[in-house]
C-alpha positions as a Python dict, from the first residue, in 0.01 Angstrom:
ca = {
    (1, 'M'): (0, 0, 0),
    (2, 'V'): (336, -82, 241),
    (3, 'S'): (238, -98, 590),
    (4, 'L'): (384, 101, 876),
    (5, 'S'): (579, -149, 1039),
    (6, 'L'): (738, -277, 706),
    (7, 'L'): (851, 108, 656),
    (8, 'L'): (968, 162, 989),
    (9, 'A'): (1157, -166, 985),
    (10, 'G'): (1339, -59, 660),
    (11, 'V'): (1433, 271, 827),
    (12, 'A'): (1616, 92, 1115),
    (13, 'A'): (1785, -172, 876),
    (14, 'T'): (1909, 141, 662),
    (15, 'A'): (2051, 323, 988),
    (16, 'A'): (2230, 14, 1110),
    (17, 'S'): (2389, -26, 792),
    (18, 'Q'): (2518, 309, 790),
    (19, 'D'): (2645, 312, 1177),
    (20, 'P'): (2714, -31, 1314),
    (21, 'A'): (2704, 97, 1644),
    (22, 'V'): (2316, 164, 1636),
    (23, 'A'): (2134, -114, 1818),
    (24, 'V'): (1854, -281, 1705),
    (25, 'D'): (1596, -523, 1823),
    (26, 'V'): (1666, -865, 1662),
    (27, 'P'): (1445, -1136, 1615),
    (28, 'E'): (1576, -1416, 1779),
    (29, 'Q'): (1584, -1654, 1444),
    (30, 'H'): (1792, -1432, 1276),
    (31, 'P'): (1997, -1240, 1520),
    (32, 'A'): (2311, -1252, 1250),
    (33, 'D'): (2141, -1019, 1011),
    (34, 'Y'): (2097, -735, 1248),
    (35, 'F'): (2447, -770, 1463),
    (36, 'S'): (2784, -602, 1340),
    (37, 'V'): (3078, -405, 1548),
    (38, 'P'): (3175, -76, 1536),
    (39, 'S'): (3406, 42, 1286),
    (40, 'T'): (3794, -28, 1392),
    (41, 'E'): (3938, 171, 1164),
    (42, 'R'): (4137, 392, 1449),
    (43, 'A'): (4306, 101, 1569),
    (44, 'F'): (4663, 1, 1454),
    (45, 'W'): (4533, -358, 1472),
    (46, 'A'): (4207, -535, 1559),
    (47, 'E'): (4029, -847, 1573),
    (48, 'T'): (3662, -938, 1649),
    (49, 'F'): (3613, -1275, 1467),
    (50, 'Q'): (3302, -1139, 1301),
    (51, 'N'): (3409, -1256, 946),
    (52, 'T'): (3587, -1560, 1017),
    (53, 'T'): (3470, -1911, 1159),
    (54, 'T'): (3628, -2214, 1303),
    (55, 'T'): (3765, -2379, 986),
    (56, 'K'): (3895, -2062, 847),
    (57, 'L'): (4021, -1935, 1153),
    (58, 'F'): (4403, -2099, 1104),
    (59, 'E'): (4322, -2076, 714),
    (60, 'G'): (4447, -1737, 630),
    (61, 'T'): (4772, -1547, 709),
    (62, 'T'): (4696, -1370, 1041),
    (63, 'W'): (4643, -1634, 1299),
    (64, 'V'): (4873, -1956, 1301),
    (65, 'K'): (4880, -2222, 1573),
    (66, 'S'): (5199, -2325, 1724),
    (67, 'A'): (5379, -2626, 1618),
    (68, 'G'): (5520, -2703, 1946),
    (69, 'K'): (5443, -3042, 2092),
    (70, 'K'): (5284, -2942, 2390),
    (71, 'Y'): (5016, -2737, 2167),
    (72, 'R'): (4950, -3035, 1939),
    (73, 'E'): (4626, -3135, 2059),
    (74, 'Q'): (4469, -2792, 2102),
    (75, 'K'): (4113, -2711, 1996),
    (76, 'I'): (4016, -2385, 1897),
    (77, 'S'): (3710, -2271, 1798),
    (78, 'V'): (3493, -1936, 1639),
    (79, 'K'): (3142, -1957, 1811),
    (80, 'R'): (2859, -1739, 1854),
    (81, 'G'): (2731, -1621, 2216),
    (82, 'S'): (2427, -1743, 2379),
    (83, 'K'): (2088, -1696, 2261),
    (84, 'L'): (1953, -1548, 2570),
    (85, 'L'): (2193, -1239, 2435),
    (86, 'G'): (1964, -1111, 2219),
    (87, 'K'): (2184, -916, 1885),
    (88, 'F'): (2464, -1022, 2073),
    (89, 'A'): (2392, -1383, 2005),
    (90, 'A'): (2538, -1323, 1688),
    (91, 'D'): (2844, -1167, 1856),
    (92, 'K'): (3159, -1426, 1754),
    (93, 'A'): (3453, -1510, 1984),
    (94, 'L'): (3753, -1717, 2008),
    (95, 'V'): (3657, -1993, 2229),
    (96, 'L'): (3923, -2251, 2395),
    (97, 'D'): (3739, -2545, 2415),
    (98, 'N'): (3924, -2786, 2622),
    (99, 'K'): (4010, -2780, 2971),
    (100, 'A'): (4347, -2902, 3115),
    (101, 'Q'): (4528, -2807, 2797),
    (102, 'H'): (4792, -2611, 2686),
    (103, 'Y'): (4716, -2341, 2413),
    (104, 'G'): (4953, -2165, 2181),
    (105, 'F'): (4885, -1961, 1871),
    (106, 'A'): (4987, -1594, 1769),
    (107, 'A'): (4830, -1329, 1494),
    (108, 'K'): (5142, -1157, 1315),
    (109, 'L'): (5083, -784, 1237),
    (110, 'P'): (5120, -636, 928),
    (111, 'E'): (5385, -426, 1045),
    (112, 'P'): (5602, -355, 1384),
    (113, 'F'): (5347, -157, 1661),
    (114, 'Y'): (5546, 38, 1920),
    (115, 'L'): (5560, 387, 2028),
    (116, 'D'): (5834, 696, 1987),
    (117, 'G'): (5705, 959, 2130),
    (118, 'S'): (5671, 1088, 1725),
    (119, 'K'): (5323, 1231, 1643),
    (120, 'G'): (5031, 991, 1637),
    (121, 'K'): (5279, 749, 1862),
    (122, 'K'): (5280, 897, 2197),
    (123, 'S'): (5083, 591, 2337),
    (124, 'L'): (5076, 236, 2312),
    (125, 'V'): (4739, 61, 2401),
    (126, 'V'): (4632, -280, 2464),
    (127, 'Q'): (4287, -399, 2492),
    (128, 'Y'): (4090, -723, 2505),
    (129, 'E'): (3798, -913, 2659),
    (130, 'V'): (3766, -1219, 2841),
    (131, 'K'): (3512, -1409, 2950),
    (132, 'Y'): (3514, -1709, 3174),
    (133, 'P'): (3197, -1993, 3148),
    (134, 'E'): (3232, -2029, 3530),
    (135, 'V'): (3462, -1896, 3829),
    (136, 'V'): (3788, -2033, 3742),
    (137, 'K'): (4044, -2207, 3963),
    (138, 'C'): (4324, -2201, 3745),
    (139, 'A'): (4347, -1998, 3394),
    (140, 'G'): (4608, -1787, 3247),
    (141, 'T'): (4472, -1558, 2969),
    (142, 'Y'): (4703, -1304, 2961),
    (143, 'L'): (4862, -1165, 2627),
    (144, 'K'): (5206, -1184, 2486),
    (145, 'L'): (5308, -902, 2255),
    (146, 'L'): (5614, -1071, 2079),
    (147, 'R'): (5945, -897, 2019),
    (148, 'D'): (5978, -812, 1657),
    (149, 'S'): (6284, -928, 1475),
    (150, 'P'): (6365, -1087, 1110),
    (151, 'T'): (6349, -1419, 1284),
    (152, 'L'): (6011, -1428, 1433),
    (153, 'N'): (5809, -1703, 1321),
    (154, 'V'): (5496, -1728, 1516),
    (155, 'T'): (5492, -2109, 1409),
    (156, 'D'): (5761, -2170, 1666),
    (157, 'L'): (5594, -1993, 1933),
    (158, 'N'): (5672, -2152, 2299),
    (159, 'D'): (5715, -2048, 2632),
    (160, 'K'): (6061, -1914, 2568),
    (161, 'T'): (5977, -1676, 2254),
    (162, 'P'): (6117, -1317, 2337),
    (163, 'F'): (5816, -1085, 2398),
    (164, 'T'): (5781, -694, 2485),
    (165, 'I'): (5483, -682, 2726),
    (166, 'M'): (5285, -973, 2895),
    (167, 'F'): (4932, -797, 2970),
    (168, 'G'): (4600, -960, 3119),
    (169, 'P'): (4413, -1185, 3394),
    (170, 'D'): (4641, -1447, 3550),
    (171, 'K'): (4457, -1663, 3831),
    (172, 'C'): (4576, -1985, 3937),
    (173, 'D'): (4527, -2100, 4308),
    (174, 'K'): (4640, -1831, 4554),
    (175, 'N'): (4804, -1631, 4212),
    (176, 'N'): (4550, -1395, 4148),
    (177, 'K'): (4621, -1062, 3943),
    (178, 'V'): (4604, -884, 3658),
    (179, 'Q'): (5002, -916, 3522),
    (180, 'F'): (5195, -636, 3360),
    (181, 'I'): (5562, -743, 3270),
    (182, 'F'): (5775, -561, 3013),
    (183, 'N'): (6113, -658, 2880),
    (184, 'H'): (6378, -405, 2923),
    (185, 'R'): (6695, -373, 2750),
    (186, 'N'): (7006, -251, 2956),
    (187, 'P'): (7217, -69, 2657),
    (188, 'V'): (7539, -125, 2842),
    (189, 'T'): (7527, -480, 2879),
    (190, 'N'): (7239, -549, 2593),
    (191, 'M'): (7077, -794, 2788),
    (192, 'Y'): (6714, -811, 2869),
    (193, 'E'): (6513, -837, 3191),
    (194, 'E'): (6174, -846, 3283),
    (195, 'K'): (6037, -575, 3484),
    (196, 'A'): (5695, -696, 3640),
    (197, 'L'): (5428, -473, 3873),
    (198, 'Q'): (5514, -539, 4221),
    (199, 'I'): (5136, -504, 4322),
    (200, 'S'): (4885, -637, 4062),
    (201, 'P'): (4522, -574, 4087),
    (202, 'E'): (4296, -878, 4112),
    (203, 'V'): (4107, -1058, 3828),
    (204, 'K'): (3726, -1015, 3769),
    (205, 'N'): (3632, -1382, 3839),
    (206, 'D'): (3271, -1467, 3751),
    (207, 'K'): (3097, -1561, 3423),
    (208, 'L'): (3077, -1217, 3301),
    (209, 'S'): (3267, -1104, 2976),
    (210, 'H'): (3562, -840, 3100),
    (211, 'V'): (3736, -608, 2923),
    (212, 'Y'): (4083, -490, 3019),
    (213, 'T'): (4308, -213, 2884),
    (214, 'L'): (4693, -90, 2931),
    (215, 'A'): (4822, 222, 2815),
    (216, 'I'): (5167, 294, 2815),
    (217, 'H'): (5287, 679, 2742),
    (218, 'D'): (5560, 839, 2632),
    (219, 'D'): (5606, 1032, 2960),
    (220, 'N'): (5682, 669, 3117),
    (221, 'T'): (5341, 635, 3308),
    (222, 'F'): (5107, 376, 3247),
    (223, 'E'): (4696, 290, 3323),
    (224, 'M'): (4532, -16, 3343),
    (225, 'Y'): (4169, -58, 3321),
    (226, 'A'): (3929, -346, 3412),
    (227, 'D'): (3583, -315, 3287),
    (228, 'L'): (3692, 90, 3164),
    (229, 'N'): (3744, 171, 3551),
    (230, 'L'): (4068, 252, 3647),
    (231, 'I'): (4278, -13, 3849),
    (232, 'K'): (4638, 84, 3860),
    (233, 'N'): (4867, 366, 3741),
    (234, 'G'): (5206, 509, 3780),
    (235, 'S'): (5539, 538, 3671),
    (236, 'L'): (5752, 271, 3478),
    (237, 'Y'): (6031, 367, 3740),
    (238, 'T'): (5911, 328, 4066),
    (239, 'L'): (5594, 72, 4015),
    (240, 'F'): (5837, -267, 3915),
    (241, 'K'): (6091, -512, 4027),
    (242, 'P'): (6362, -529, 3960),
    (243, 'A'): (6367, -134, 3892),
    (244, 'V'): (6423, -12, 3571),
    (245, 'L'): (6742, 218, 3657),
    (246, 'L'): (7046, 58, 3848),
    (247, 'P'): (7186, 250, 4140),
    (248, 'K'): (7463, 474, 4026),
    (249, 'E'): (7674, 347, 4303),
    (250, 'I'): (7762, 28, 4439),
    (251, 'D'): (7959, -108, 4761),
    (252, 'D'): (8274, -172, 4697),
    (253, 'P'): (8354, -547, 4700),
    (254, 'T'): (8738, -509, 4797),
    (255, 'D'): (8643, -298, 5091),
    (256, 'L'): (8663, -525, 5412),
    (257, 'K'): (8545, -431, 5785),
    (258, 'P'): (8861, -370, 6011),
    (259, 'T'): (8919, -645, 6251),
    (260, 'T'): (8930, -357, 6546),
    (261, 'W'): (8563, -228, 6434),
    (262, 'E'): (8309, -255, 6709),
    (263, 'E'): (7975, -273, 6609),
    (264, 'T'): (7835, -424, 6970),
    (265, 'E'): (7647, -130, 7109),
    (266, 'F'): (7577, -258, 7456),
    (267, 'I'): (7790, -505, 7651),
    (268, 'P'): (7759, -699, 7983),
    (269, 'D'): (7924, -506, 8275),
    (270, 'P'): (8258, -642, 8341),
    (271, 'A'): (8249, -503, 8692),
    (272, 'A'): (7903, -641, 8782),
    (273, 'V'): (7914, -926, 9052),
    (274, 'K'): (7629, -1166, 9123),
    (275, 'P'): (7473, -1092, 9490),
    (276, 'A'): (7579, -1337, 9760),
    (277, 'E'): (7206, -1431, 9836),
    (278, 'W'): (7111, -1523, 9461),
    (279, 'D'): (7033, -1861, 9472),
    (280, 'E'): (7019, -1980, 9116),
    (281, 'D'): (6935, -2338, 9199),
    (282, 'A'): (6613, -2233, 9383),
    (283, 'P'): (6313, -2394, 9231),
    (284, 'R'): (6064, -2219, 9080),
    (285, 'T'): (5771, -2383, 9260),
    (286, 'I'): (5752, -2505, 9623),
    (287, 'P'): (5520, -2736, 9802),
    (288, 'N'): (5228, -2559, 9927),
    (289, 'L'): (5206, -2718, 10271),
    (290, 'S'): (4961, -2436, 10423),
    (291, 'L'): (4713, -2539, 10189),
    (292, 'H'): (4389, -2655, 10363),
    (293, 'Q'): (4013, -2682, 10339),
    (294, 'P'): (3875, -2268, 10457),
    (295, 'P'): (3655, -2312, 10752),
    (296, 'D'): (3386, -2112, 10620),
    (297, 'W'): (3377, -2367, 10315),
    (298, 'D'): (2996, -2446, 10226),
    (299, 'E'): (2984, -2803, 10085),
    (300, 'A'): (2641, -2791, 10014),
    (301, 'A'): (2674, -2475, 9790),
    (302, 'R'): (2986, -2508, 9666),
    (303, 'G'): (3044, -2886, 9640),
    (304, 'P'): (3344, -3070, 9784),
    (305, 'W'): (3642, -2890, 9877),
    (306, 'R'): (3924, -2977, 9639),
    (307, 'I'): (4286, -2875, 9565),
    (308, 'I'): (4310, -2771, 9198),
    (309, 'Q'): (4705, -2717, 9165),
    (310, 'W'): (4885, -3021, 9197),
    (311, 'M'): (5231, -3116, 9065),
    (312, 'L'): (5476, -3354, 9116),
    (313, 'N'): (5746, -3303, 9328),
    (314, 'L'): (6048, -3423, 9158),
    (315, 'E'): (6227, -3458, 9499),
    (316, 'S'): (5995, -3673, 9685),
    (317, 'N'): (5812, -3831, 9364),
    (318, 'V'): (5488, -3722, 9535),
    (319, 'W'): (5171, -3536, 9393),
    (320, 'Q'): (5099, -3238, 9621),
    (321, 'P'): (4990, -2900, 9616),
    (322, 'M'): (5247, -2633, 9476),
    (323, 'M'): (5287, -2266, 9486),
    (324, 'S'): (5531, -2026, 9370),
    (325, 'N'): (5856, -2022, 9512),
    (326, 'P'): (5919, -1645, 9662),
    (327, 'E'): (6282, -1708, 9668),
    (328, 'Y'): (6327, -1814, 9315),
    (329, 'R'): (6539, -1575, 9119),
    (330, 'G'): (6653, -1722, 8816),
    (331, 'K'): (7000, -1759, 8648),
    (332, 'W'): (7181, -1441, 8710),
    (333, 'S'): (7345, -1220, 8442),
    (334, 'P'): (7522, -891, 8456),
    (335, 'P'): (7326, -592, 8351),
    (336, 'M'): (7426, -423, 8001),
    (337, 'I'): (7610, -120, 7963),
    (338, 'E'): (7700, 114, 7675),
    (339, 'N'): (8047, -30, 7476),
    (340, 'P'): (8298, 247, 7505),
    (341, 'D'): (8431, 97, 7221),
    (342, 'Y'): (8132, 128, 7014),
    (343, 'V'): (8192, 280, 6659),
    (344, 'G'): (7865, 182, 6506),
    (345, 'E'): (7763, -11, 6190),
    (346, 'W'): (8021, -67, 5944),
    (347, 'E'): (7921, -4, 5557),
    (348, 'P'): (8179, -88, 5264),
    (349, 'R'): (8280, 241, 5077),
    (350, 'K'): (8075, 324, 4760),
    (351, 'I'): (8250, 327, 4411),
    (352, 'P'): (8070, 404, 4052),
    (353, 'N'): (7836, 122, 3944),
    (354, 'P'): (8034, -6, 3626),
    (355, 'D'): (7672, -127, 3496),
    (356, 'Y'): (7482, 189, 3553),
    (357, 'F'): (7312, 373, 3257),
    (358, 'D'): (7029, 634, 3250),
    (359, 'D'): (6737, 556, 3003),
    (360, 'P'): (6517, 871, 2983),
    (361, 'H'): (6259, 678, 2755),
    (362, 'P'): (6187, 309, 2908),
    (363, 'A'): (5826, 353, 2766),
    (364, 'R'): (6001, 327, 2406),
    (365, 'M'): (6007, -37, 2408),
    (366, 'D'): (6105, -274, 2139),
    (367, 'P'): (5879, -285, 1857),
    (368, 'I'): (5594, -546, 1884),
    (369, 'G'): (5559, -795, 1568),
    (370, 'A'): (5282, -1027, 1689),
    (371, 'V'): (4982, -1098, 1916),
    (372, 'A'): (4995, -1447, 2108),
    (373, 'L'): (4824, -1646, 2370),
    (374, 'E'): (4996, -1906, 2549),
    (375, 'V'): (4710, -2034, 2809),
    (376, 'W'): (4683, -2318, 3020),
    (377, 'S'): (4326, -2373, 3182),
    (378, 'M'): (4139, -2578, 3422),
    (379, 'S'): (3827, -2445, 3273),
    (380, 'E'): (3663, -2495, 2910),
    (381, 'N'): (3503, -2290, 2708),
    (382, 'I'): (3685, -1959, 2758),
    (383, 'R'): (3609, -1684, 2527),
    (384, 'L'): (3861, -1427, 2392),
    (385, 'D'): (3716, -1135, 2198),
    (386, 'N'): (3768, -766, 2059),
    (387, 'F'): (4140, -751, 2059),
    (388, 'W'): (4261, -408, 2007),
    (389, 'L'): (4584, -251, 1964),
    (390, 'G'): (4620, 146, 1894),
    (391, 'H'): (4806, 474, 1999),
    (392, 'N'): (4488, 669, 2126),
    (393, 'L'): (4318, 519, 2469),
    (394, 'N'): (4016, 717, 2418),
    (395, 'D'): (3939, 530, 2104),
    (396, 'A'): (4009, 203, 2272),
    (397, 'K'): (3736, 322, 2544),
    (398, 'K'): (3494, 403, 2287),
    (399, 'F'): (3531, 76, 2108),
    (400, 'A'): (3489, -90, 2484),
    (401, 'R'): (3166, 123, 2514),
    (402, 'L'): (3022, 15, 2218),
    (403, 'T'): (3102, -373, 2207),
    (404, 'W'): (3177, -486, 2552),
    (405, 'Q'): (2967, -246, 2767),
    (406, 'L'): (2643, -314, 2565),
    (407, 'K'): (2745, -686, 2560),
    (408, 'H'): (2819, -707, 2947),
    (409, 'E'): (2463, -559, 3003),
    (410, 'A'): (2294, -844, 2825),
    (411, 'E'): (2495, -1071, 2974),
    (412, 'K'): (2397, -975, 3336),
    (413, 'K'): (2011, -1015, 3217),
    (414, 'A'): (2085, -1339, 3061),
    (415, 'V'): (2218, -1460, 3388),
    (416, 'Q'): (1905, -1386, 3611),
    (417, 'M'): (1688, -1562, 3335),
    (418, 'E'): (1920, -1911, 3359),
    (419, 'P'): (1708, -2156, 3565),
    (420, 'E'): (1842, -2261, 3893),
    (421, 'P'): (2012, -2588, 3872),
    (422, 'K'): (1750, -2856, 4035),
    (423, 'K'): (1860, -3047, 4341),
    (424, 'P'): (1928, -3376, 4303),
    (425, 'T'): (1630, -3632, 4424),
    (426, 'P'): (1723, -3870, 4672),
    (427, 'P'): (1703, -4235, 4578),
    (428, 'E'): (1334, -4381, 4697),
    (429, 'S'): (1507, -4647, 4919),
    (430, 'K'): (1706, -4373, 5115),
    (431, 'K'): (1337, -4169, 5165),
    (432, 'K'): (1170, -4499, 5317),
    (433, 'D'): (1451, -4661, 5519),
    (434, 'P'): (1724, -4332, 5614),
    (435, 'N'): (2013, -4501, 5782),
    (436, 'V'): (2128, -4412, 6120),
    (437, 'F'): (2348, -4118, 6045),
    (438, 'D'): (2074, -3952, 5859),
    (439, 'R'): (1837, -3979, 6146),
    (440, 'I'): (2138, -3846, 6379),
    (441, 'D'): (2173, -3556, 6163),
    (442, 'E'): (1792, -3505, 6149),
    (443, 'A'): (1751, -3509, 6548),
    (444, 'V'): (2074, -3261, 6574),
    (445, 'A'): (1896, -3013, 6322),
    (446, 'W'): (1596, -3041, 6515),
    (447, 'V'): (1764, -2932, 6846),
    (448, 'V'): (1965, -2675, 6712),
}
């Protein structure tokens, strides 16, 4: 007869196989048997790394390492999570193994990814997870969505490879921002120019996984999320520098200010005369010849009487008490009056801007042909996971709730379970015979 516990286990396993989002209690010894990610069928392209290994990652046709010289030593793995994460111990992620190293790799998309305002392509959504093993001082883990072209070869990836969008966390020293930069083409000059978000949110910098989401819409607005919380939104026209649109008019470079144009609003009064009694040579301080000990000075209560304000008399080269000179006036200058010839600030005349253009759809950027990462980091074991490209923001959020959010809660519990690092034990010799500085520190600490 089949036991009730075995029957219930079979029902749970069947439910998990039918709905990959169902959470199942996972035995510690076999977490992989019970873990799977939700369906990604509603994504344009997704990468969860669940169906690959370190050895297979770059063997297929999707992910390719750059052949660039500075990326030659890059070491990339696909690894499971910590055993403290329960069923998420089997969640695989791409790991940048070493610190102080350049990484460059990319995944070619099966077809170009873009929005054009047509049905089903009114938004462009990018989402992925980043996990630092520690609070980082320097790590740029942003994505580059490379511009599609017939000549795009991800093997040649380098920092000059044209991109359409750059998005993600970038933390190094004082630079601390979630980057959002897009390349915009001027239809008049046919030249590209990077448009960078002027005021960017800060990076979430701790030991937990964080999910970053960018949505660009056909109405030329955007939204940025961190951990499913809105951190920035607005217009592509107004929040980026340089601005998407150039001014319609510019200053005429041939228009010169007339030599007779007077821009000075106030001038010294030419009729003013220095008063006869104004002595510019009078010193700021003079000897205080009347300074004596007050007759009621109580030395027993207040101590010996002393002259506090002593200065060197430059005339006699003798130190003596000084006082402010009541006759001191300083250098005389005439009062200011309104300039009768004042015209105002001159400005050149305006002319039509020959480079002006109107772009009603800056959100319809160049198609994207590949997802790339170019990373420099001073931290090791940075984890990247659950890449998602799509056309529906709600689909991306739902996927994040079924992956990142559940894992994030498990990570917070795991951090609480981590043993506190042991404090180093001082050597025995130092315990028995502390040096004089140790004794001074102990004495100061005792007094305080």
